[in-house]
PDB file of C-alpha atoms in Angstrom:
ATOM      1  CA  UNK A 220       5.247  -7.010 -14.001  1.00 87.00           C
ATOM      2  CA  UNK A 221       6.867  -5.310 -11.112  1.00 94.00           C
ATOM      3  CA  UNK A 222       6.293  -2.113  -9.991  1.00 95.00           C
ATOM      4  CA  UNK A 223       7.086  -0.387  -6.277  1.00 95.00           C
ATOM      5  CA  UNK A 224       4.718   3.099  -4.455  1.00 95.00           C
ATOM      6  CA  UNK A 225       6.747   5.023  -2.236  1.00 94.00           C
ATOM      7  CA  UNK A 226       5.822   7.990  -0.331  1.00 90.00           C
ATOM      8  CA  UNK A 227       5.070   9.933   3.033  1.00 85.00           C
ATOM      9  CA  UNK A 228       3.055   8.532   5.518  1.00 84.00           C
ATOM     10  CA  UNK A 229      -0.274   9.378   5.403  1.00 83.00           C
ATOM     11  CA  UNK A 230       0.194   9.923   1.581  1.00 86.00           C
ATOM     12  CA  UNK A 231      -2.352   7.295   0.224  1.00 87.00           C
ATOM     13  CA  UNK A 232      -0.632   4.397  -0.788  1.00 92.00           C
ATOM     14  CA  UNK A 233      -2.387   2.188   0.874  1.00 92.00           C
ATOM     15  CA  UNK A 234      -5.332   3.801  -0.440  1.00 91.00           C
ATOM     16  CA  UNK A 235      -4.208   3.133  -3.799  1.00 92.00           C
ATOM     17  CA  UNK A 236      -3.933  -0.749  -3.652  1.00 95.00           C
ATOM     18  CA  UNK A 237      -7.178  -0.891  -1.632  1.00 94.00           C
ATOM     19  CA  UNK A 238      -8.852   1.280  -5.057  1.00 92.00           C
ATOM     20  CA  UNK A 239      -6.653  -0.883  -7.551  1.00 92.00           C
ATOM     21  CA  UNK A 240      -7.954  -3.991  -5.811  1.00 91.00           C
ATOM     22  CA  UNK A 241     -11.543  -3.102  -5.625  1.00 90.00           C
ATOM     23  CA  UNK A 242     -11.393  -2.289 -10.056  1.00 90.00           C
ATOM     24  CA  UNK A 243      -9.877  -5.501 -10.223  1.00 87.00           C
ATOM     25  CA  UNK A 244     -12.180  -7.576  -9.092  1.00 79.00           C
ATOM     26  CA  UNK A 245     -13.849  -6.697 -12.877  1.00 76.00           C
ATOM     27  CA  UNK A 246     -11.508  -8.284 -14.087  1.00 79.00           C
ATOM     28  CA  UNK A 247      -9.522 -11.418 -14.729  1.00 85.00           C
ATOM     29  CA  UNK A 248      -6.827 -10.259 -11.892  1.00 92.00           C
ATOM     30  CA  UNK A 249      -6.840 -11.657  -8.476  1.00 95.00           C
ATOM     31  CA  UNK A 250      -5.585  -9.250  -5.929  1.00 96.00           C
ATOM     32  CA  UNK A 251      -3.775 -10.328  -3.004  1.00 97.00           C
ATOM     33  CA  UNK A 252      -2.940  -7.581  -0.542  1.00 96.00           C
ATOM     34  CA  UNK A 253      -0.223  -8.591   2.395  1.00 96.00           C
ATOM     35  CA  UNK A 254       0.532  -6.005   5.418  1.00 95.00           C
ATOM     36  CA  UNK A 255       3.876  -6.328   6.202  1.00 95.00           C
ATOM     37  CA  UNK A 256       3.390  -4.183   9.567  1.00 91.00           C
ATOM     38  CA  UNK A 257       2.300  -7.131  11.841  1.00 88.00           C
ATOM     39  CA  UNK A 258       5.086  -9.395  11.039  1.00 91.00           C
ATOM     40  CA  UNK A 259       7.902  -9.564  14.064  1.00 89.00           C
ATOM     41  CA  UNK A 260      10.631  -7.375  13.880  1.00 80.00           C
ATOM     42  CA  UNK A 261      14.603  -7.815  14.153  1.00 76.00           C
ATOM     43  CA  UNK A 262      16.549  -9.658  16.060  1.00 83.00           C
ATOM     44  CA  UNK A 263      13.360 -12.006  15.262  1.00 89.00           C
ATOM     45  CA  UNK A 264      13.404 -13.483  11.993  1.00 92.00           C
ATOM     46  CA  UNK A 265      10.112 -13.249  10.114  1.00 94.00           C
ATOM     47  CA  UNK A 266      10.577 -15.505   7.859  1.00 95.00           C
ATOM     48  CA  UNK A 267       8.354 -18.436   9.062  1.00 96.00           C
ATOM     49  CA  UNK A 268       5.335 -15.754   9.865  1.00 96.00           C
ATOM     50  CA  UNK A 269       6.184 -14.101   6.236  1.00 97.00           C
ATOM     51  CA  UNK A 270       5.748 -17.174   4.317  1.00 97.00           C
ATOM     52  CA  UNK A 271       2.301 -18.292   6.211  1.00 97.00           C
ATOM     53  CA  UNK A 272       1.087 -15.402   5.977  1.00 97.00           C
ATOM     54  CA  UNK A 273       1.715 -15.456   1.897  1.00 97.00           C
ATOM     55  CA  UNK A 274       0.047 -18.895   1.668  1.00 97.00           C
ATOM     56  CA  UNK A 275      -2.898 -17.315   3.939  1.00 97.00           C
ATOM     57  CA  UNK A 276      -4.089 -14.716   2.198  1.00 97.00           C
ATOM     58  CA  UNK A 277      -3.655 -15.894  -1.663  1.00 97.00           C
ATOM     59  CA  UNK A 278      -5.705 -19.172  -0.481  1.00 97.00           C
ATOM     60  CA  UNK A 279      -8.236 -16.912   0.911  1.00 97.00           C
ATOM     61  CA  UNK A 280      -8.091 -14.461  -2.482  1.00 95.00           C
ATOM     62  CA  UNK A 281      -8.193 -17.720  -4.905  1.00 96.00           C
ATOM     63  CA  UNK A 282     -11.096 -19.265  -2.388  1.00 95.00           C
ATOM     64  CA  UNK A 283     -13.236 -15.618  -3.294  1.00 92.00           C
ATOM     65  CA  UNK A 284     -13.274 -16.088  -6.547  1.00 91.00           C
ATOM     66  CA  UNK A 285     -14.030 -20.234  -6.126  1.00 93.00           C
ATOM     67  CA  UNK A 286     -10.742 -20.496  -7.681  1.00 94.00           C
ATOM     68  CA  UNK A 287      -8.314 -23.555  -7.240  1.00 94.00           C
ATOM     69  CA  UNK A 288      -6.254 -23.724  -4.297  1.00 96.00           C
ATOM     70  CA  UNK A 289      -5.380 -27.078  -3.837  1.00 96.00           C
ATOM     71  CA  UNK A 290      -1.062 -26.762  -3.922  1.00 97.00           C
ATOM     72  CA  UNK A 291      -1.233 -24.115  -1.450  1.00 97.00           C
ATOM     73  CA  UNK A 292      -4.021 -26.249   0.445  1.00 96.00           C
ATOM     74  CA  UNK A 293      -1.823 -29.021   0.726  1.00 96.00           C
ATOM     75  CA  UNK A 294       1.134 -27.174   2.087  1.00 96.00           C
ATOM     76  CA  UNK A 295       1.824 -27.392   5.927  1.00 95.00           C
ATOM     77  CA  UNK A 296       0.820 -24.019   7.873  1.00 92.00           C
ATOM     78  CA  UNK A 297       4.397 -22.441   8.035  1.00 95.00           C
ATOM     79  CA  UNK A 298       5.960 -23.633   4.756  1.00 96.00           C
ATOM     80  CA  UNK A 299       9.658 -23.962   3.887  1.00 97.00           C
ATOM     81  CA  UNK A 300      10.404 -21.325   1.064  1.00 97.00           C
ATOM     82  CA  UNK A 301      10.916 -24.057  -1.618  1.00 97.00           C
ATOM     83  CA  UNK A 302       7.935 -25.725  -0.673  1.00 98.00           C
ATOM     84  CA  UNK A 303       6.137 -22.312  -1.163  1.00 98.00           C
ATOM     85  CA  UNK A 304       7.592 -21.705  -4.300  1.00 98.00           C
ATOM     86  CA  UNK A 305       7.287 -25.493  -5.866  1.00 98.00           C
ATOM     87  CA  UNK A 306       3.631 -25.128  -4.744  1.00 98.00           C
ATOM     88  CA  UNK A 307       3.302 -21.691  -6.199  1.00 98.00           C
ATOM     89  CA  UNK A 308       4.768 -23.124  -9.490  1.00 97.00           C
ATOM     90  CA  UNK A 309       2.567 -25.645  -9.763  1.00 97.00           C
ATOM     91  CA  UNK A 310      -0.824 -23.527  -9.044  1.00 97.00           C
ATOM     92  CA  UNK A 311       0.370 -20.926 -11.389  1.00 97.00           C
ATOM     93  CA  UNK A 312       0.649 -23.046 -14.273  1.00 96.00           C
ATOM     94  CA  UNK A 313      -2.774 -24.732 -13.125  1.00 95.00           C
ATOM     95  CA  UNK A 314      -4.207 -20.741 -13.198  1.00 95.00           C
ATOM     96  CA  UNK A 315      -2.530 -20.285 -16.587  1.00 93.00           C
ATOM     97  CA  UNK A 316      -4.923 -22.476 -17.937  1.00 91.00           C
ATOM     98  CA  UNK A 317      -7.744 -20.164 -17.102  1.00 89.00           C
ATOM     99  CA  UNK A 318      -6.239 -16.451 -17.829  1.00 91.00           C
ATOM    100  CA  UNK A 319      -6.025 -15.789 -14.154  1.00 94.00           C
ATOM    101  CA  UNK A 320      -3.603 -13.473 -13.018  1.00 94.00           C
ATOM    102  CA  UNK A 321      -2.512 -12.892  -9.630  1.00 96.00           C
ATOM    103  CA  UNK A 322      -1.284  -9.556  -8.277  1.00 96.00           C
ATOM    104  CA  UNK A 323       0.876  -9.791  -4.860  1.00 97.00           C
ATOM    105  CA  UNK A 324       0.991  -6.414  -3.145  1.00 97.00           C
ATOM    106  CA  UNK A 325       2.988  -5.991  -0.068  1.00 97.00           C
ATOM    107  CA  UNK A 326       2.051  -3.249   1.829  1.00 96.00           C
ATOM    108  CA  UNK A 327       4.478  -1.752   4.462  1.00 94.00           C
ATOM    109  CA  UNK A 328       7.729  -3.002   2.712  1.00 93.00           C
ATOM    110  CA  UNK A 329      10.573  -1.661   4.556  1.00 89.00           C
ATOM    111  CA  UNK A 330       9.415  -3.826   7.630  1.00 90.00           C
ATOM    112  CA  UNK A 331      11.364  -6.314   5.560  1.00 89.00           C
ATOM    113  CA  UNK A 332      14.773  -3.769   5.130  1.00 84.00           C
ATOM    114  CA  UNK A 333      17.384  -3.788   7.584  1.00 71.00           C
ATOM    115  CA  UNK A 334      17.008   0.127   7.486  1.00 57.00           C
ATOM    116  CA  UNK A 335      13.057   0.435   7.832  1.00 47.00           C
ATOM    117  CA  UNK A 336      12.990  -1.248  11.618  1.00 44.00           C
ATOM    118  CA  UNK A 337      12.416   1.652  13.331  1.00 40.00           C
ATOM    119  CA  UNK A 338      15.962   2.603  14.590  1.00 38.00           C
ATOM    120  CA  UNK A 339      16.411  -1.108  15.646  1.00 40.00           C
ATOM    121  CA  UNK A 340      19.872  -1.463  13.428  1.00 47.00           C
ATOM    122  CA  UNK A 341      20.892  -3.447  10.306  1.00 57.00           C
ATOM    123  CA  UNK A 342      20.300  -7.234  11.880  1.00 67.00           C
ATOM    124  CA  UNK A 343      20.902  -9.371   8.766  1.00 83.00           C
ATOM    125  CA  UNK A 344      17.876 -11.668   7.975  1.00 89.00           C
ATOM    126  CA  UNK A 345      19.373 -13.886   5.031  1.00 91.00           C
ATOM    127  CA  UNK A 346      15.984 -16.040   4.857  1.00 93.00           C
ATOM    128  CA  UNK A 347      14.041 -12.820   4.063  1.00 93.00           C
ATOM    129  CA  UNK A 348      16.260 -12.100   0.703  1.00 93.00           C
ATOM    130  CA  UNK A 349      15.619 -16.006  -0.483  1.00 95.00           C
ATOM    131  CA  UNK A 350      11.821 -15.376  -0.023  1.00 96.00           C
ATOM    132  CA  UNK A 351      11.872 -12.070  -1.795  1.00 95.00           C
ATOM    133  CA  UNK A 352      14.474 -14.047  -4.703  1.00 96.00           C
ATOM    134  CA  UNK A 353      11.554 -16.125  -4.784  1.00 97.00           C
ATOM    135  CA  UNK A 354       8.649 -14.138  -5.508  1.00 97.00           C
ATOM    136  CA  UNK A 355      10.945 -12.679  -7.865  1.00 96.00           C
ATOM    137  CA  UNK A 356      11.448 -15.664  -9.539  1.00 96.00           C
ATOM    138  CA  UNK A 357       7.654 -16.636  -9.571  1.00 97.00           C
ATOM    139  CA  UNK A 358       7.032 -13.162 -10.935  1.00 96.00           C
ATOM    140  CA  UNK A 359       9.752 -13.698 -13.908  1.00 95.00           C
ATOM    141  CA  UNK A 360       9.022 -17.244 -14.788  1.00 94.00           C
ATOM    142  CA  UNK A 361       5.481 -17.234 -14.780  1.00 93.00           C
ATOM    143  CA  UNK A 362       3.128 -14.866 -17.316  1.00 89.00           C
ATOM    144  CA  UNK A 363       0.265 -14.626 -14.592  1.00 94.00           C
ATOM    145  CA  UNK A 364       1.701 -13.268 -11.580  1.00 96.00           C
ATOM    146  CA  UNK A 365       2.809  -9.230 -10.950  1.00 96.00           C
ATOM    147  CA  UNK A 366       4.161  -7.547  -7.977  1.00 97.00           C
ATOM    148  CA  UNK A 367       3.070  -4.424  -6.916  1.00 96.00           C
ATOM    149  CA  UNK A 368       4.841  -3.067  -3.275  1.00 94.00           C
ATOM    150  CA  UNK A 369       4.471  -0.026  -1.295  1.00 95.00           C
ATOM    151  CA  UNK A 370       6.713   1.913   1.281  1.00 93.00           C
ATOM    152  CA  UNK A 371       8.476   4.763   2.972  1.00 90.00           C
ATOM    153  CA  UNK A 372      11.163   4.637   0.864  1.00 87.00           C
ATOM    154  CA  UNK A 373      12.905   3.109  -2.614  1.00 90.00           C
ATOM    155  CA  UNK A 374      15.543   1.881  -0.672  1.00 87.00           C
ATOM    156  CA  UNK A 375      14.364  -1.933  -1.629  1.00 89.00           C
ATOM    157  CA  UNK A 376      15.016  -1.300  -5.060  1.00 91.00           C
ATOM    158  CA  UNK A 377      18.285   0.682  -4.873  1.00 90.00           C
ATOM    159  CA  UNK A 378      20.519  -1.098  -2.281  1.00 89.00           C
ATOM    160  CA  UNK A 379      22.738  -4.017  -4.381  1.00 91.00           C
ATOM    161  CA  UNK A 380      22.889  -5.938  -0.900  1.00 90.00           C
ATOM    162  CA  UNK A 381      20.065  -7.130   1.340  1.00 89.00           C
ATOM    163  CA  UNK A 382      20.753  -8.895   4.362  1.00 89.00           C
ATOM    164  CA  UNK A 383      24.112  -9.734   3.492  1.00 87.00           C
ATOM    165  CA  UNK A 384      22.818 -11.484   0.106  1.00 89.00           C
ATOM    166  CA  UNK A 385      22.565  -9.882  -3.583  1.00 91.00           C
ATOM    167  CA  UNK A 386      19.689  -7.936  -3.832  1.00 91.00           C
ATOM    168  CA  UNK A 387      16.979  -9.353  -5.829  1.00 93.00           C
ATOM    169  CA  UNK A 388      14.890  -6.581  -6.298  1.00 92.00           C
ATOM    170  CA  UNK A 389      17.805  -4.353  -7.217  1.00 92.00           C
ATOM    171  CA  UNK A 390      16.751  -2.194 -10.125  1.00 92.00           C
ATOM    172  CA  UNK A 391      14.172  -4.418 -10.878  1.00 93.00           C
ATOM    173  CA  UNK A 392      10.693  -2.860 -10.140  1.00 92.00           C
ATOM    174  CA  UNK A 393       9.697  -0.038 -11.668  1.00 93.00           C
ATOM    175  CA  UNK A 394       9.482   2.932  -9.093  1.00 94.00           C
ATOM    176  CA  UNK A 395       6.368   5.686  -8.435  1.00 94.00           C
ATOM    177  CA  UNK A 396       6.350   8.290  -6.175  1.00 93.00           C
ATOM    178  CA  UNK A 397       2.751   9.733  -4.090  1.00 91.00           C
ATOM    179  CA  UNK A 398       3.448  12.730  -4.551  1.00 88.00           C
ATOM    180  CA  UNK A 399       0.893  15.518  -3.533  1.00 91.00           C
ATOM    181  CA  UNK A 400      -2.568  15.563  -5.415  1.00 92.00           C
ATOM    182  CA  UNK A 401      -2.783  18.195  -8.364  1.00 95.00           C
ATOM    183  CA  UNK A 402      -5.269  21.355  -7.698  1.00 96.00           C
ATOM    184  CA  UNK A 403      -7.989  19.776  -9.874  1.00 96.00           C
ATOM    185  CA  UNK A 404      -7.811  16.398  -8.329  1.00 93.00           C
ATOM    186  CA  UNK A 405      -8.084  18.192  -4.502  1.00 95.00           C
ATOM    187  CA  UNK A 406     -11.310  19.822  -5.635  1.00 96.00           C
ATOM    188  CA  UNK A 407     -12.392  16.553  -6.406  1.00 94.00           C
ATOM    189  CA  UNK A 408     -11.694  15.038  -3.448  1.00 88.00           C
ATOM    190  CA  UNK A 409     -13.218  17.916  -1.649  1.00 92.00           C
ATOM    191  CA  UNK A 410     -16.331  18.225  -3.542  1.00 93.00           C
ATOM    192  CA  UNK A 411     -17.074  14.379  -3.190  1.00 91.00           C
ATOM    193  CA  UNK A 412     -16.400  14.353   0.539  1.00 86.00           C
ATOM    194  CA  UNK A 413     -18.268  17.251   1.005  1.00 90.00           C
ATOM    195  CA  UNK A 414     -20.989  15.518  -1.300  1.00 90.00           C
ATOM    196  CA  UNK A 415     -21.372  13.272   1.162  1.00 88.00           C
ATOM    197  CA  UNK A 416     -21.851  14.957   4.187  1.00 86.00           C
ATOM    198  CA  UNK A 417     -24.362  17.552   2.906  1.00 88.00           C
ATOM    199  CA  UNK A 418     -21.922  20.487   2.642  1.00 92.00           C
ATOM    200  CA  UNK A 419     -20.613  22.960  -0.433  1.00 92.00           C
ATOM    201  CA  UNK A 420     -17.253  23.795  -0.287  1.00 94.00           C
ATOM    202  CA  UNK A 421     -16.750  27.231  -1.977  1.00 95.00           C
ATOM    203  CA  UNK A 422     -14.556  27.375  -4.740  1.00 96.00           C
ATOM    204  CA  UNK A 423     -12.559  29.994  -2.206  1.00 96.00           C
ATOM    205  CA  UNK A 424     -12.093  27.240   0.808  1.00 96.00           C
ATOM    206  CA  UNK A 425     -11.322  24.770  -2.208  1.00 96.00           C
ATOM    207  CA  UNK A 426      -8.067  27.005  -2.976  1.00 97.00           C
ATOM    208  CA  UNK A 427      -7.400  27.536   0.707  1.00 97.00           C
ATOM    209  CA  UNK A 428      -7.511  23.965   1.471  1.00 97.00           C
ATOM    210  CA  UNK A 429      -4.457  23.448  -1.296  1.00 97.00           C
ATOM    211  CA  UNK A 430      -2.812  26.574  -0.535  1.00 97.00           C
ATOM    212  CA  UNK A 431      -2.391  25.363   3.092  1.00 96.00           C
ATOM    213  CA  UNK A 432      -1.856  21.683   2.489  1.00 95.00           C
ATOM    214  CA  UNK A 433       0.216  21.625  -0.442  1.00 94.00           C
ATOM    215  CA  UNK A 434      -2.036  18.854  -1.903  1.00 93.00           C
ATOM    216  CA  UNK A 435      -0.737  15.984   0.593  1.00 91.00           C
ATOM    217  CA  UNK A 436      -4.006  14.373   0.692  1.00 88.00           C
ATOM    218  CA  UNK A 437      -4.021  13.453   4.542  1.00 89.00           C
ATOM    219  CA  UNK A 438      -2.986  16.937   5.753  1.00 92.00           C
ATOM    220  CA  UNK A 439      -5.380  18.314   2.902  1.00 93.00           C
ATOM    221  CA  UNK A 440      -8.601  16.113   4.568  1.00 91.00           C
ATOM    222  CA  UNK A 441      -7.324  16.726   7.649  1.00 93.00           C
ATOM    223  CA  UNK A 442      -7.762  20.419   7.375  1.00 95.00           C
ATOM    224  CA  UNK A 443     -11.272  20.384   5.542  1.00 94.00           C
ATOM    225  CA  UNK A 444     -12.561  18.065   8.505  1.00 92.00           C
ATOM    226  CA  UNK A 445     -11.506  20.433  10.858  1.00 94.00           C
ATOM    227  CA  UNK A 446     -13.356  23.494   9.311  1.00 95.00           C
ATOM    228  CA  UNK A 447     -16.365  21.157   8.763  1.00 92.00           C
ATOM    229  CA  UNK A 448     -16.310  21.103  12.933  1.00 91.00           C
ATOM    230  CA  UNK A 449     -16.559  25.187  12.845  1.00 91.00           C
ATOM    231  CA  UNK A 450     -19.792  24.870   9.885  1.00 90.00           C
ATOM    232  CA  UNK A 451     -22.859  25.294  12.177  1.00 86.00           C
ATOM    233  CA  UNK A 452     -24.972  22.023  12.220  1.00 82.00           C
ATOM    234  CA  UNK A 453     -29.062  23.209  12.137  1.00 76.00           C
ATOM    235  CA  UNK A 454     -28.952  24.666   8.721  1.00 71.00           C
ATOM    236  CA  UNK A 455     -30.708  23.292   5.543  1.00 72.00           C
ATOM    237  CA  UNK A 456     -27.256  24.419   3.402  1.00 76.00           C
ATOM    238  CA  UNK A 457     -24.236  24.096   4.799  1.00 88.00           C
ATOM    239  CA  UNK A 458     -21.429  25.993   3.042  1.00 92.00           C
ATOM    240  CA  UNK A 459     -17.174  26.471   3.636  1.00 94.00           C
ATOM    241  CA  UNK A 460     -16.087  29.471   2.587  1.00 95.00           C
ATOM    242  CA  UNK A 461     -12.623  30.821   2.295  1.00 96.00           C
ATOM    243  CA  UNK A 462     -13.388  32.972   5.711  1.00 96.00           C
ATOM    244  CA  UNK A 463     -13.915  29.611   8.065  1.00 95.00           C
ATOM    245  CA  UNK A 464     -10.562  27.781   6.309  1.00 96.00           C
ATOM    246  CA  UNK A 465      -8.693  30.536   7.079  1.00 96.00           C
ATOM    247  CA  UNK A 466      -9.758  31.098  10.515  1.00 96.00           C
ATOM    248  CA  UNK A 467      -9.421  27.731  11.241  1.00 96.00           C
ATOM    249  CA  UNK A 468      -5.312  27.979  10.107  1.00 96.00           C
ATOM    250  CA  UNK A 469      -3.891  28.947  13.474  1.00 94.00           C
ATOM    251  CA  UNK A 470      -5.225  26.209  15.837  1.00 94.00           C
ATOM    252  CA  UNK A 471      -5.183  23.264  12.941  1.00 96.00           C
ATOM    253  CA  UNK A 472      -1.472  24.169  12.113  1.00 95.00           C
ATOM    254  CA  UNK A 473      -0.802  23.694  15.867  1.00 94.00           C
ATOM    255  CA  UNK A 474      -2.745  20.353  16.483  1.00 93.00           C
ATOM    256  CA  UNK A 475      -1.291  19.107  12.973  1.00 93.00           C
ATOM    257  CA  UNK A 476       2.368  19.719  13.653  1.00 93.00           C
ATOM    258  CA  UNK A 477       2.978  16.829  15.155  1.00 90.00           C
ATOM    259  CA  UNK A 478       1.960  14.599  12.498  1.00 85.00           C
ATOM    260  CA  UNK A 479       4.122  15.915   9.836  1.00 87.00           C
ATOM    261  CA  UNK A 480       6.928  15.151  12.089  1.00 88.00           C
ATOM    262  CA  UNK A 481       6.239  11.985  12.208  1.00 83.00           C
ATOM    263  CA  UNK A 482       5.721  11.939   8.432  1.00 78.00           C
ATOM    264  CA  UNK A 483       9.349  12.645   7.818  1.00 79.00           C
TER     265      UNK A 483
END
């Protein structure tokens, strides 16, 4: 019912609610995905923007699938947080009726921690802890919502105090890591991407690639999109072997450094 992605930047979580979105609109689920990135940050309290932007874009998910919307219709355009969860209530049950599920994913999570602001301090936001207590609640109470979340860091889910208040997503969620993609899973990615733009990649670049990158899929795209550059352009087959990753190495590992410092 509750789950959380954490990971490096660049490391494809946002990736993987854009894929789990797109295989859910098979099904019965209606996913509603929320970047946290563009809401104001501390000493400005997002609450107001948070809870608009909520009603926003599950009305516009529901109104996709010609689904009712009319409690979150009828809700003024910067909603109190009870009248966002009464509301809520009410069109949940409503859903209920029809086996709809909704899935909330918040993207960019620790823009709603004290500690993910950037270096900007601990300002205590007590109105962001009652809105996350209430999607909690909606997501306990009712059987047809989940939450899925993604961030830097599991901080959200291991701090007992958040903004001064208890928690409410202490030890709650369940937690997965991005971690780097397996061997067989970067060939993949290589093979299709390579697919695309008319190219082979050698099984030889395909193990340079990982040895280099370690599997973290940005660096590890990064990298083959820099040897494509090298591949010569008026040829009928164009092919990376080992030879053009590794010459390639030197300058990419320059122009890339500053990226993975940013990362951590």
């Amino acid at each position: 019912r509750a789950a959380g992605i954490f990971g490096l930047r660049k490391a494809g979580k946002t990736s993987i609610l854009l894929e789990l979105a797109e295989e859910l609109q098979k099904d019965s689920v209606v996913p509603v995905l929320v970047d946290l990135e563009a809401l104001p940050s501390p000493p400005v309290d997002p609450t107001d923007d948070l809870l608009a932007l909520l009603r926003l874009r599950i009305t516009e998910a529901l109104k996709t699938r010609s689904l009712r919307v009319k409690e979150l219709a009828e809700l003024p355009d910067f909603p109190s947080n009870m009248q966002f969860k009464i509301a809520m209530q009410k069109l949940l049950r409503q859903l209920n009726s029809s086996n709809t599920r909704i899935l909330l994913m918040l993207d960019e999570i620790e823009f709603l921690t004290p500690s993910g602001q950037a270096g900007l301090g601990a300002t205590e936001l007590p109105r962001v802890a009652q809105v996350l207590a209430t999607l909690r609640s909606l997501t306990q109470e009712s059987g047809n919502m989940s939450l899925l979340f993604a961030g830097l860091t599991s901080s959200i889910i291991e701090h007992g105090i958040l903004h001064g208040r208890p928690n409410p997503f202490f030890r709650w969620a369940r937690t997965i890591y991005v971690g780097p993609l397996e061997r067989e899973d970067a060939d993949d990615l290589a093979l299709s991407l390579g697919r695309r733009m008319g190219i082979f990649i050698a099984e030889g670049a395909r193990e340079a690639l990982y040895e280099a990158t370690g599997g973290h899929a940005y660096l590890y795209r990064h990298l083959a999109s820099t040897v494509v550059k090298t591949l010569p352009v008026h040829t009928t087959t164009r092919t990376m072997a080992r030879r053009e990753v590794l010459s390639a190495l030197g300058s990419w590992k320059s122009e890339v450094h500053g990226y993975i410092v940013e990362m951590i």
